[in-house]
Every structure is written in structure tokens, then in C-alpha cells.
Amino acid sequence: FISLINFLLQVDLLLLFMDHDSSSVKSMALKCMRFMFRRNTCHFPVIRTVFGRLLPLIDDEDFPLDCKSDVLRILQKVMTNCLCA
């Protein structure tokens, strides 16, 4: 239970960095999230938050293409983990 709370807090913290102006900060936050979601992690509050926050970034024309790639990888991993759970 404690590890779930820590995971939720870490994801929330990384999502805060997505509001930063620097694309390098956003890129680093996305890479950290990719690392976090590498294991089978399927917690509904996390999924809802991550999808709600990251999905609109795919359509954002000002969002760098390499960051969009990271977003798609994170969303793919989340979906794969949930379908396999």
C-alpha cells in the first residue's frame, strides 16, 4: 500500500514538470515516467491522471516531436500493462 502511495506521488510530481517552459525538463520528466512504467503497473488513479495529462500533448503543435514519442511510449506501456493484468 505504501509503495502505491509513493508511486502516485512520484507520478504527480513528474506531471508537474510538464508545465515547465523548458523542453529539456519536460523530456527528462517523460523519461523518468517511462522508467517508472517499465514494470507491470496498473493502478486506476495513476492511469486516469497520466492519460488525462499526457494525451492532449500529442496534439500540441508546440510540443517537441521527441517528447511526443516519449508520451506515446508511456501510454502504450500503461495500456499494455492494464490489458495484461
Short mmCIF file of C-alpha atoms in Angstrom, two decimals:
data_model
loop_
_atom_site.label_atom_id
_atom_site.label_comp_id
_atom_site.label_asym_id
_atom_site.label_seq_id
_atom_site.Cartn_x
_atom_site.Cartn_y
_atom_site.Cartn_z
CA PHE A 1 0.00 0.00 0.00
CA ILE A 2 2.82 2.39 0.87
CA SER A 3 4.54 1.69 -2.44
CA LEU A 4 1.33 2.59 -4.31
CA ILE A 5 1.12 5.92 -2.50
CA ASN A 6 4.78 6.62 -3.25
CA PHE A 7 4.23 5.73 -6.90
CA LEU A 8 1.21 8.08 -7.10
CA LEU A 9 3.17 10.92 -5.51
CA GLN A 10 6.12 10.41 -7.84
CA VAL A 11 3.89 10.43 -10.92
CA ASP A 12 2.11 13.57 -9.69
CA LEU A 13 5.46 15.27 -9.12
CA LEU A 14 6.71 14.36 -12.60
CA LEU A 15 3.47 15.58 -14.17
CA LEU A 16 4.05 18.98 -12.52
CA PHE A 17 7.25 19.29 -14.57
CA MET A 18 5.14 19.10 -17.72
CA ASP A 19 4.04 22.70 -17.00
CA HIS A 20 7.66 23.91 -17.16
CA ASP A 21 8.69 26.07 -20.12
CA SER A 22 11.87 24.14 -20.81
CA SER A 23 11.51 21.23 -23.22
CA SER A 24 14.56 19.56 -21.65
CA VAL A 25 12.80 19.50 -18.26
CA LYS A 26 9.69 18.03 -19.89
CA SER A 27 11.80 15.47 -21.71
CA MET A 28 13.54 14.39 -18.51
CA ALA A 29 10.20 14.06 -16.68
CA LEU A 30 8.87 11.88 -19.50
CA LYS A 31 11.97 9.69 -19.44
CA CYS A 32 11.54 9.23 -15.69
CA MET A 33 7.91 8.23 -16.20
CA ARG A 34 8.92 5.75 -18.90
CA PHE A 35 11.33 4.22 -16.40
CA MET A 36 8.64 4.07 -13.72
CA PHE A 37 6.12 2.38 -16.00
CA ARG A 38 8.58 -0.26 -17.20
CA ARG A 39 7.13 -2.75 -14.73
CA ASN A 40 3.58 -4.03 -14.64
CA THR A 41 1.84 -1.08 -13.09
CA CYS A 42 -1.89 -0.85 -13.43
CA HIS A 43 -3.44 1.45 -10.84
CA PHE A 44 -6.58 3.22 -11.98
CA PRO A 45 -5.90 6.62 -10.33
CA VAL A 46 -2.48 6.71 -11.98
CA ILE A 47 -3.83 5.70 -15.37
CA ARG A 48 -6.58 8.31 -15.28
CA THR A 49 -4.14 11.04 -14.25
CA VAL A 50 -1.46 10.07 -16.77
CA PHE A 51 -3.88 9.74 -19.67
CA GLY A 52 -5.68 12.95 -18.79
CA ARG A 53 -2.43 14.88 -18.63
CA LEU A 54 -0.40 13.30 -21.43
CA LEU A 55 -2.95 12.55 -24.14
CA PRO A 56 -3.57 16.23 -25.06
CA LEU A 57 0.18 16.74 -25.52
CA ILE A 58 0.13 14.56 -28.63
CA ASP A 59 -1.99 17.16 -30.46
CA ASP A 60 0.01 20.13 -29.16
CA GLU A 61 1.84 21.61 -32.15
CA ASP A 62 4.38 23.36 -29.92
CA PHE A 63 5.32 20.17 -28.08
CA PRO A 64 8.62 18.71 -29.40
CA LEU A 65 8.40 15.57 -31.52
CA ASP A 66 10.83 13.58 -29.35
CA CYS A 67 8.68 14.35 -26.30
CA LYS A 68 5.58 13.20 -28.20
CA SER A 69 7.39 9.96 -28.89
CA ASP A 70 8.03 9.51 -25.17
CA VAL A 71 4.38 10.27 -24.43
CA LEU A 72 3.25 7.60 -26.88
CA ARG A 73 5.65 5.07 -25.37
CA ILE A 74 4.35 5.78 -21.86
CA LEU A 75 0.72 5.49 -22.96
CA GLN A 76 1.49 2.27 -24.84
CA LYS A 77 3.17 0.78 -21.78
CA VAL A 78 0.30 1.77 -19.50
CA MET A 79 -2.26 0.27 -21.86
CA THR A 80 -0.24 -2.91 -22.36
CA ASN A 81 0.18 -3.35 -18.61
CA CYS A 82 -3.52 -2.88 -17.98
CA LEU A 83 -4.65 -5.24 -20.71
CA CYS A 84 -2.27 -7.93 -19.49
CA ALA A 85 -3.18 -7.53 -15.81
#
